[in-house]
Short mmCIF file of C-alpha atoms in Angstrom, two decimals:
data_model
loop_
_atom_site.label_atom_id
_atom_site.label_comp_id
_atom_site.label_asym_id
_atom_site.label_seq_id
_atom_site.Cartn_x
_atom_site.Cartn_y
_atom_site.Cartn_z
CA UNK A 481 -91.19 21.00 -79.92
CA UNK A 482 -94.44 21.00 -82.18
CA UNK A 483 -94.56 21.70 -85.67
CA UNK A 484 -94.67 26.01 -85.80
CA UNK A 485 -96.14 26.53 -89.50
CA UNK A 486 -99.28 25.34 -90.98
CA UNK A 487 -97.55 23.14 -93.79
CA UNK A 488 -96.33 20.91 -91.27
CA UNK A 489 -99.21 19.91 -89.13
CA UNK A 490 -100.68 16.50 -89.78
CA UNK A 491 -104.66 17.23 -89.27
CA UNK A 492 -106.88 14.13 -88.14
CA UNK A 493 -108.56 12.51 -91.07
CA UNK A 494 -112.30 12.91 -90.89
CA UNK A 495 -112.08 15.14 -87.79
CA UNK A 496 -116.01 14.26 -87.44
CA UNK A 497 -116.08 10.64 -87.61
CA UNK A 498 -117.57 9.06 -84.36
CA UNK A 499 -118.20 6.20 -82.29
CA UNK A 500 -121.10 5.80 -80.14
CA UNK A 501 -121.22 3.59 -77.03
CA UNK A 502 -123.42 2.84 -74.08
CA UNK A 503 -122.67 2.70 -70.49
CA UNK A 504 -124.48 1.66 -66.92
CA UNK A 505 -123.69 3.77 -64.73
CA UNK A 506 -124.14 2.29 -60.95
CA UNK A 507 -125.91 4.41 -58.48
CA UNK A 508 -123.25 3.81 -55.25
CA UNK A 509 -123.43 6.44 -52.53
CA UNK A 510 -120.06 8.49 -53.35
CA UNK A 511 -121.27 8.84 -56.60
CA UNK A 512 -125.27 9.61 -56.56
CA UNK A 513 -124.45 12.45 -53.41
CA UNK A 514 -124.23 14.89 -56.29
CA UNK A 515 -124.83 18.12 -54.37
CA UNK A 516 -123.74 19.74 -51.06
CA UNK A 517 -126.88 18.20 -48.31
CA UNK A 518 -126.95 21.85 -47.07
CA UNK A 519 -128.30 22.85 -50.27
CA UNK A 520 -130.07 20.20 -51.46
CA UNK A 521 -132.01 20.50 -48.42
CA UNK A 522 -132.75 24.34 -47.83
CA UNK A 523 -133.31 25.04 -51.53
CA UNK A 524 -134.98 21.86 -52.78
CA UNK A 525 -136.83 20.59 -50.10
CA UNK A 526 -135.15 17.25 -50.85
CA UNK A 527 -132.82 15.09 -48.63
CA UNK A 528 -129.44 13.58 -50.55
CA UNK A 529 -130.70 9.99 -50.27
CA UNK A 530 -133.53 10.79 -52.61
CA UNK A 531 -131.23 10.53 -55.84
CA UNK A 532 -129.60 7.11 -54.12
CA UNK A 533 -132.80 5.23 -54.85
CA UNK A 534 -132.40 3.70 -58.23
CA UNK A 535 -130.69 1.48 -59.76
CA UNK A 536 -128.60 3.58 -61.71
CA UNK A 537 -128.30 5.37 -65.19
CA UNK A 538 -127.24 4.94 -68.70
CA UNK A 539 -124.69 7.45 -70.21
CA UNK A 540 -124.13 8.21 -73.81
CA UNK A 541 -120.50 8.40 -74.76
CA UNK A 542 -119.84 9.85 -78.59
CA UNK A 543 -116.05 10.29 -78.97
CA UNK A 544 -115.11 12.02 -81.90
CA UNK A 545 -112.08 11.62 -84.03
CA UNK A 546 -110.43 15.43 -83.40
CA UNK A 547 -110.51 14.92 -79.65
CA UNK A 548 -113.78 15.97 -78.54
CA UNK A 549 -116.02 13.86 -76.23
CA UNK A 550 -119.35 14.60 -76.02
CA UNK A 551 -121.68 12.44 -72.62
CA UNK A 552 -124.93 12.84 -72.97
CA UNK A 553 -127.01 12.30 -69.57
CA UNK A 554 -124.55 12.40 -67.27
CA UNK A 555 -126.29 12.85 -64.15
CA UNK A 556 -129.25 10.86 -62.74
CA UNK A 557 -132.39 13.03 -63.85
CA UNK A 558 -133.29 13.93 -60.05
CA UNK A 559 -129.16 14.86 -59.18
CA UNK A 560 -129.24 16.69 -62.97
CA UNK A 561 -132.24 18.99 -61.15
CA UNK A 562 -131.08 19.51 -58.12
CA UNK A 563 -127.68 20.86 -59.42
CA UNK A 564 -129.65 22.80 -61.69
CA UNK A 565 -131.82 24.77 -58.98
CA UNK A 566 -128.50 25.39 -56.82
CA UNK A 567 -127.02 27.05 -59.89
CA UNK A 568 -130.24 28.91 -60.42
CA UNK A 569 -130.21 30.09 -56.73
CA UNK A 570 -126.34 31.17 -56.92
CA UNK A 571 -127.32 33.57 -59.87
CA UNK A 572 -130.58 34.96 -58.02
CA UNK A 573 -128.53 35.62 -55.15
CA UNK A 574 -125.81 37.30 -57.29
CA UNK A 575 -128.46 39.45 -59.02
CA UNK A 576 -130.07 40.37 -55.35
CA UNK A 577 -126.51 41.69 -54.80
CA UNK A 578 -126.06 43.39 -57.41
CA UNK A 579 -129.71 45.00 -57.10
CA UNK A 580 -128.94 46.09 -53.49
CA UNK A 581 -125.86 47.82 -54.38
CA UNK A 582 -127.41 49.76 -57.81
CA UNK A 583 -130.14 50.88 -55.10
CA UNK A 584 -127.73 53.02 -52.93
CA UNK A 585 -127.12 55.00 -55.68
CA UNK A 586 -129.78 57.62 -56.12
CA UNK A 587 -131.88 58.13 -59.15
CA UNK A 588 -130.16 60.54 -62.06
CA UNK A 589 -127.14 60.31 -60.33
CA UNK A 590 -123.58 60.73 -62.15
CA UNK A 591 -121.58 58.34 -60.59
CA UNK A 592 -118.65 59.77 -63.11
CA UNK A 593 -119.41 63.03 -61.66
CA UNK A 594 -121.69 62.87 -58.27
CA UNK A 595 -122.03 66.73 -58.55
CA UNK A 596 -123.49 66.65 -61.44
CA UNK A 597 -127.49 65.59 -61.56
CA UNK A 598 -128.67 66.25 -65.25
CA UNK A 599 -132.17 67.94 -65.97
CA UNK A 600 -135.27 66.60 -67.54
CA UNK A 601 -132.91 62.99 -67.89
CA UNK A 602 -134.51 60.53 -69.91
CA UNK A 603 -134.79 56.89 -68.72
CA UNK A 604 -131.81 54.90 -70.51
CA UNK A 605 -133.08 51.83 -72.68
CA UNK A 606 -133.21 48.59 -71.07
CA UNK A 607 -129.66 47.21 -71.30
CA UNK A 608 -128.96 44.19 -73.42
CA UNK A 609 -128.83 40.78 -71.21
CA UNK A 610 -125.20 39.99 -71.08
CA UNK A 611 -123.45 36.50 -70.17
CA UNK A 612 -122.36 36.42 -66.49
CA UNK A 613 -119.97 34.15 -64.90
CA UNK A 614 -119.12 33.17 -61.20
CA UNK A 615 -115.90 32.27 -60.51
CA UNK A 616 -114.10 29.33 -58.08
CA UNK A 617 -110.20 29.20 -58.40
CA UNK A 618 -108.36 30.99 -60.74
CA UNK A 619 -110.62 33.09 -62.50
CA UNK A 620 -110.75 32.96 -66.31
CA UNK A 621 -109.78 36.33 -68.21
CA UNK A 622 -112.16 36.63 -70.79
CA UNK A 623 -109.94 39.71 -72.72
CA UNK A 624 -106.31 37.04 -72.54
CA UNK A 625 -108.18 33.95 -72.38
CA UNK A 626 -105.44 33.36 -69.58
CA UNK A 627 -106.17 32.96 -65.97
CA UNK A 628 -105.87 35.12 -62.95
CA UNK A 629 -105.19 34.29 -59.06
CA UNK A 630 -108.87 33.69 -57.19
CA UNK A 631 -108.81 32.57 -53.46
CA UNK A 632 -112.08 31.21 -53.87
CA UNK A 633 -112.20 27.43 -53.69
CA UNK A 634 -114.76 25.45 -55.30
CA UNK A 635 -118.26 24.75 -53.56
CA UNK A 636 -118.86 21.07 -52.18
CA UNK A 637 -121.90 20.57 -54.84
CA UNK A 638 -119.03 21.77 -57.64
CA UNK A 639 -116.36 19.34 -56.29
CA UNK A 640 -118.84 16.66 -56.02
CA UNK A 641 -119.75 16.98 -59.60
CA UNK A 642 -115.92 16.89 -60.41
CA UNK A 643 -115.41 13.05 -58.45
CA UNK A 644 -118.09 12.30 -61.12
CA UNK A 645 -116.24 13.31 -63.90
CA UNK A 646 -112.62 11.73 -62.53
CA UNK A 647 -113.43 8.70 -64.42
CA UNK A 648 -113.67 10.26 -67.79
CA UNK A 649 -110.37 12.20 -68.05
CA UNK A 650 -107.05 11.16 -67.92
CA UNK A 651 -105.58 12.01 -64.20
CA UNK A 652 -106.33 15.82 -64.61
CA UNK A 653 -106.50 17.82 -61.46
CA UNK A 654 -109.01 20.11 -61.85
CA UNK A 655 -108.60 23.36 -59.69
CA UNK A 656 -110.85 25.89 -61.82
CA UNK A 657 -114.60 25.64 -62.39
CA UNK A 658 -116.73 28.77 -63.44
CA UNK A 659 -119.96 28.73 -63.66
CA UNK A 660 -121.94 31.02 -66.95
CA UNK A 661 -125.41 32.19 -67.88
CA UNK A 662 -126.64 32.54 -71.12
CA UNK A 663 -129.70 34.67 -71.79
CA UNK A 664 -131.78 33.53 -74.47
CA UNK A 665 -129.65 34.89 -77.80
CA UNK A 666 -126.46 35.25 -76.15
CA UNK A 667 -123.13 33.57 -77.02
CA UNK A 668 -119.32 33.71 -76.55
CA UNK A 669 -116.84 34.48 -79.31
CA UNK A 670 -114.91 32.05 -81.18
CA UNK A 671 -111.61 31.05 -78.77
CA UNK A 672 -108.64 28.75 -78.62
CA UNK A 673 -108.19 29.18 -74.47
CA UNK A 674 -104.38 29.62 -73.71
CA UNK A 675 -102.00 26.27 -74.21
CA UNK A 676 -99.48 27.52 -71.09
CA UNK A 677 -101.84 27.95 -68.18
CA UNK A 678 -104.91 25.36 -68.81
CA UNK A 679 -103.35 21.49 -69.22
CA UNK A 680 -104.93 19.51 -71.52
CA UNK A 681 -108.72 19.03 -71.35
CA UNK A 682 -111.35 21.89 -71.44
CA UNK A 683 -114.69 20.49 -70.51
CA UNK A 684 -117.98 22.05 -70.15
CA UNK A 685 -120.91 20.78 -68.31
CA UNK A 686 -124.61 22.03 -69.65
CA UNK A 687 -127.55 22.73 -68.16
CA UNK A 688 -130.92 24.46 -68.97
CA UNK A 689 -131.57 24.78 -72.08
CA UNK A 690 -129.34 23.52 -75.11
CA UNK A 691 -127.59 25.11 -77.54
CA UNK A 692 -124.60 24.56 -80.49
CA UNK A 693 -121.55 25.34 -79.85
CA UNK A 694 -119.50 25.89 -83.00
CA UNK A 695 -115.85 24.58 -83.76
CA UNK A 696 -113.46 26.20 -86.61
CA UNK A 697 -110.16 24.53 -87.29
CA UNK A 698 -107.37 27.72 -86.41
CA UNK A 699 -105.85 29.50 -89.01
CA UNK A 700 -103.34 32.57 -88.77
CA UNK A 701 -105.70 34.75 -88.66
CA UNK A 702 -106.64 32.62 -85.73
CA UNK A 703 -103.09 33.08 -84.69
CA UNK A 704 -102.74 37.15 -84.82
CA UNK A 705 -105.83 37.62 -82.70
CA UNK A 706 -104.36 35.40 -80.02
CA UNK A 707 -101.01 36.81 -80.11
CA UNK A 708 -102.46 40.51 -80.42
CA UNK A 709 -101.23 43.22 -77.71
CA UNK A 710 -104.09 42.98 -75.48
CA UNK A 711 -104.26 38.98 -75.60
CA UNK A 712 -100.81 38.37 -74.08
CA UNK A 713 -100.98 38.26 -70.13
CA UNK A 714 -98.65 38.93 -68.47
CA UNK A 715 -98.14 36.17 -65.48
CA UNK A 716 -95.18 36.21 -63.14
CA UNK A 717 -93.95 32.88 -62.38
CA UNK A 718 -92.01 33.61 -59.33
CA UNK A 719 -94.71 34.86 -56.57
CA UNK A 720 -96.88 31.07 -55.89
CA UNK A 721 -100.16 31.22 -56.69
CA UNK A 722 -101.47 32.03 -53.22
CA UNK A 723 -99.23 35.17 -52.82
CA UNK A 724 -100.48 36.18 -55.53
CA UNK A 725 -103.68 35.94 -54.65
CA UNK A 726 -103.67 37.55 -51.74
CA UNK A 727 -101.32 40.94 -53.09
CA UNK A 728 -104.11 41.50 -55.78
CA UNK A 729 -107.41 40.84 -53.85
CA UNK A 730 -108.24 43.98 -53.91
CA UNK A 731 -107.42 45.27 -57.71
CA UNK A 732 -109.84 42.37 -58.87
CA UNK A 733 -112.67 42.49 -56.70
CA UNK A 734 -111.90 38.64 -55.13
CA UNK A 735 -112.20 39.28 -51.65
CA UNK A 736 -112.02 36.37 -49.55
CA UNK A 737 -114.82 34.76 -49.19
CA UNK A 738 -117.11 35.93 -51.55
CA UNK A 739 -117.71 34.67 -54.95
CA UNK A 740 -116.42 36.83 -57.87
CA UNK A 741 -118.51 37.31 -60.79
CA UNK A 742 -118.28 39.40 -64.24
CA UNK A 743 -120.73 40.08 -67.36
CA UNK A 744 -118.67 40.05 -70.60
CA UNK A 745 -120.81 41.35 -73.98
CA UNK A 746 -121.94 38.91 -76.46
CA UNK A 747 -120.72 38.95 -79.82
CA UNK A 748 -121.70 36.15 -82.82
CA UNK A 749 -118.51 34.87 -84.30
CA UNK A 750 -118.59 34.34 -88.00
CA UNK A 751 -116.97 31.02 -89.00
CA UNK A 752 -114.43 32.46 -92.02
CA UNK A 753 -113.97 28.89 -93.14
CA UNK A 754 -117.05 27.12 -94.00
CA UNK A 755 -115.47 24.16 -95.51
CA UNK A 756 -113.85 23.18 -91.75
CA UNK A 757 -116.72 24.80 -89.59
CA UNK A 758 -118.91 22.32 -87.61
CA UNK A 759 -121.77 23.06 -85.04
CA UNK A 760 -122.42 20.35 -82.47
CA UNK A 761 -125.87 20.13 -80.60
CA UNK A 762 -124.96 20.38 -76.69
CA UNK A 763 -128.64 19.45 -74.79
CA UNK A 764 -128.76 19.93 -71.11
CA UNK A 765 -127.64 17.36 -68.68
CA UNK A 766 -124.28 16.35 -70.71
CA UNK A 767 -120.29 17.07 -70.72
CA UNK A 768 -118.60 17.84 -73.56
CA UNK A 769 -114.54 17.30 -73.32
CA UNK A 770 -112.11 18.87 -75.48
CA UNK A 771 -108.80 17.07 -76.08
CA UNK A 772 -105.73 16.86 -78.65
CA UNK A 773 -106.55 18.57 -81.76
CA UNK A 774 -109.72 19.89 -81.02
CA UNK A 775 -108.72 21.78 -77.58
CA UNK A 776 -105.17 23.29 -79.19
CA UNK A 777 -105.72 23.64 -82.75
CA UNK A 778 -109.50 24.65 -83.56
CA UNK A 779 -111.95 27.81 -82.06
CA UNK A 780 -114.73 26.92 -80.18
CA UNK A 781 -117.52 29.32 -79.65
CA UNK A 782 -121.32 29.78 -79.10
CA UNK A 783 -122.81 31.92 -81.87
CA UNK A 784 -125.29 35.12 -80.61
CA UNK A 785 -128.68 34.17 -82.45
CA UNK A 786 -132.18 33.62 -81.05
CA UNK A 787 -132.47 29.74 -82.74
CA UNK A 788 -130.27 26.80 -83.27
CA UNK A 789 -131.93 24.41 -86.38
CA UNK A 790 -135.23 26.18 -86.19
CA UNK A 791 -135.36 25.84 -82.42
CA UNK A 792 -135.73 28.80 -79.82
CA UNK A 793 -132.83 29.05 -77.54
CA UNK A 794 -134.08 29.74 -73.77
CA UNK A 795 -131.74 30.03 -70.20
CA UNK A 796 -128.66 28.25 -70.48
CA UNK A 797 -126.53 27.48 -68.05
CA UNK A 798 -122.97 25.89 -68.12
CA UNK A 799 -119.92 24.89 -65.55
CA UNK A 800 -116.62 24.67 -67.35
CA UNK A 801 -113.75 23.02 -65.91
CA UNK A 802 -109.90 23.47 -66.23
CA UNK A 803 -106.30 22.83 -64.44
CA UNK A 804 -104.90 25.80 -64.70
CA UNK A 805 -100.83 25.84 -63.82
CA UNK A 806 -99.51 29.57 -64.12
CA UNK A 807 -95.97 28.38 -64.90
CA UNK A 808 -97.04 25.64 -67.57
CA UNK A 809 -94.83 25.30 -70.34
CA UNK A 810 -96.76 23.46 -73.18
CA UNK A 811 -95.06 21.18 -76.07
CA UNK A 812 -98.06 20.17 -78.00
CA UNK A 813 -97.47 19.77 -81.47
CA UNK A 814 -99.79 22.71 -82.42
CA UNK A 815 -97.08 25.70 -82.07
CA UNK A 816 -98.96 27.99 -84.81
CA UNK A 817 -101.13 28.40 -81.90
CA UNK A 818 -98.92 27.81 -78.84
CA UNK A 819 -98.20 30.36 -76.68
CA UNK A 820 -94.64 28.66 -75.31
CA UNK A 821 -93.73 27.95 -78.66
CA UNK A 822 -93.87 31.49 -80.34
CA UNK A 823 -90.55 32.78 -81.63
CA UNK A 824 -88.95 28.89 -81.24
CA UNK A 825 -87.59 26.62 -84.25
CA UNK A 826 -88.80 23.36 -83.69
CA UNK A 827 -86.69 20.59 -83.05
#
């Protein structure tokens, strides 16, 4: 059992201390077929052997001494594109949807209260851009930062991208991947995602533009917002996964199928420490990896501002990865956070 008060944890000396290395990374064919050819065909105009023709890549490895990985260039430049404009289409084609349903509903309508149609209605202000998400495998909750049973499986261009990433993590079988859009401005508030339910690396794939993400080692203030009411999911552990799944299709919208999505508000977390808070530069085109202390003992979030260092933030786009296992029982040695250790002595 890990250590369950702050006194006893033994933090990583010079949690920002690095390495840097180098590595070639061989074009072969199961690695370079990035994308789905489907795709890759109708939306690019390009055929799957066009990113086989070099030689290969270099890749930018900066480990970190808190856990966190960060690749830069991970994917050839023309498989880094092609990815890119498949994501792109996957959110036009969401929006489409979303446009065709907001048009069958008529113009001043109350859709509280159909019967009602107010007079000399004003036009409501443009709405705020909000983050939205699409969903493969158990979707993420973004009010527990648990997980929730999602028939959807991931896409071929999504699993492809995960046989390229196999080689950086230790044997974790990735069965979650959802895919977010930033606006310009837009950011996600300071987390620690749930120890039970997601094993041990969190990684998160970027694309468009970049951005910092921010990093705040937990405290128990930390502690009381994760453990709050409305943060505790409740997750039965004896219905499997699929049953699951299929008994509450229709209460969450993931019909089978389709791709589930969600907007969540932005809001701009405020590190409280400054003396432990740390903003690292994510540019498109690389994977950052959480791991040991930096995925179960410190927030990481994406503050809502319009720069980062003086620079103006435009469309970003990122694919975040877990293994989610709805009756995981974690023994990290981070219990002040912990979810399975709350309310346990340690050994």
């Amino acid at each position: 059992m890990g250590n369950t008060t702050m006194d006893d944890i033994t933090w990583v000396t010079d949690p920002w201390g690095h390495t840097t290395r180098i590595i070639h990374v061989p074009c072969g064919a199961s690695r370079c077929n990035m994308y789905d050819s489907r795709k890759s065909t109708s939306r690019t105009g390009s055929s799957p052997s066009s990113a086989q023709s070099d030689d290969g890549h270099d890749q930018e490895i900066i480990e970190y001494n808190n856990g966190l990985t960060l690749i830069n260039h991970f994917l050839p430049p023309e498989a880094y594109h092609v990815l890119l404009e498949t994501i792109k289409e996957d959110f036009r084609e969401l929006e489409e949807t979303k446009r065709r349903e907001q048009s069958t509903i008529p113009q001043n309508h109350d859709t509280i209260n159909p019967s009602i149609t107010p007079k000399n209605s004003q036009p409501k202000a443009k709405p705020k851009l909000r983050r939205q998400a699409i969903h493969y495998g158990p979707k993420y909750d973004y009010t527990t930062n648990h997980a929730c049973p999602n028939s959807i499986p991931n896409p071929t261009y999504i699993q492809n991208l995960i046989e390229r990433i196999k080689p950086h993590i230790r044997g974790l079988d990735i069965n979650q991947a959802t895919i977010q859009y930033y606006p310009p401005g837009s950011g996600i508030p300071p987390h620690i995602d749930t120890h039970s339910c997601f094993e041990d690396e969190i990684l998160s794939f970027s694309l468009g533009a970049g951005v910092n993400m921010g990093f705040q080692r937990g405290d128990w203030g930390t502690r009381e917002k994760m453990f709050a009411p409305r943060r505790c999911a409740a997750i039965s552990t004896s219905t499997s996964n699929s049953d699951v799944a299929q008994n509450t299709s229709g209460s969450n919208g993931n019909a089978t199928g389709q791709t589930t999505h969600s907007s969540t508000p932005s809001t701009s977390p405020k590190p409280s420490e400054p003396s432990t808070y740390h903003e690292i530069h994510l540019p498109p085109n690389s994977l950052c990896i959480m791991s040991n202390e930096i995925r179960y003992a410190w927030t990481h979030g994406i503050r809502s501002r319009a720069t980062d260092d003086g620079i103006k933030r435009g469309d970003r786009y990122s694919i975040t990865f877990r293994k989610v296992d709805f009756e995981g029982v974690c023994a990290c040695q981070y219990g002040v956070w912990c979810d399975s250790q709350q309310g346990k002595s340690k050994d």
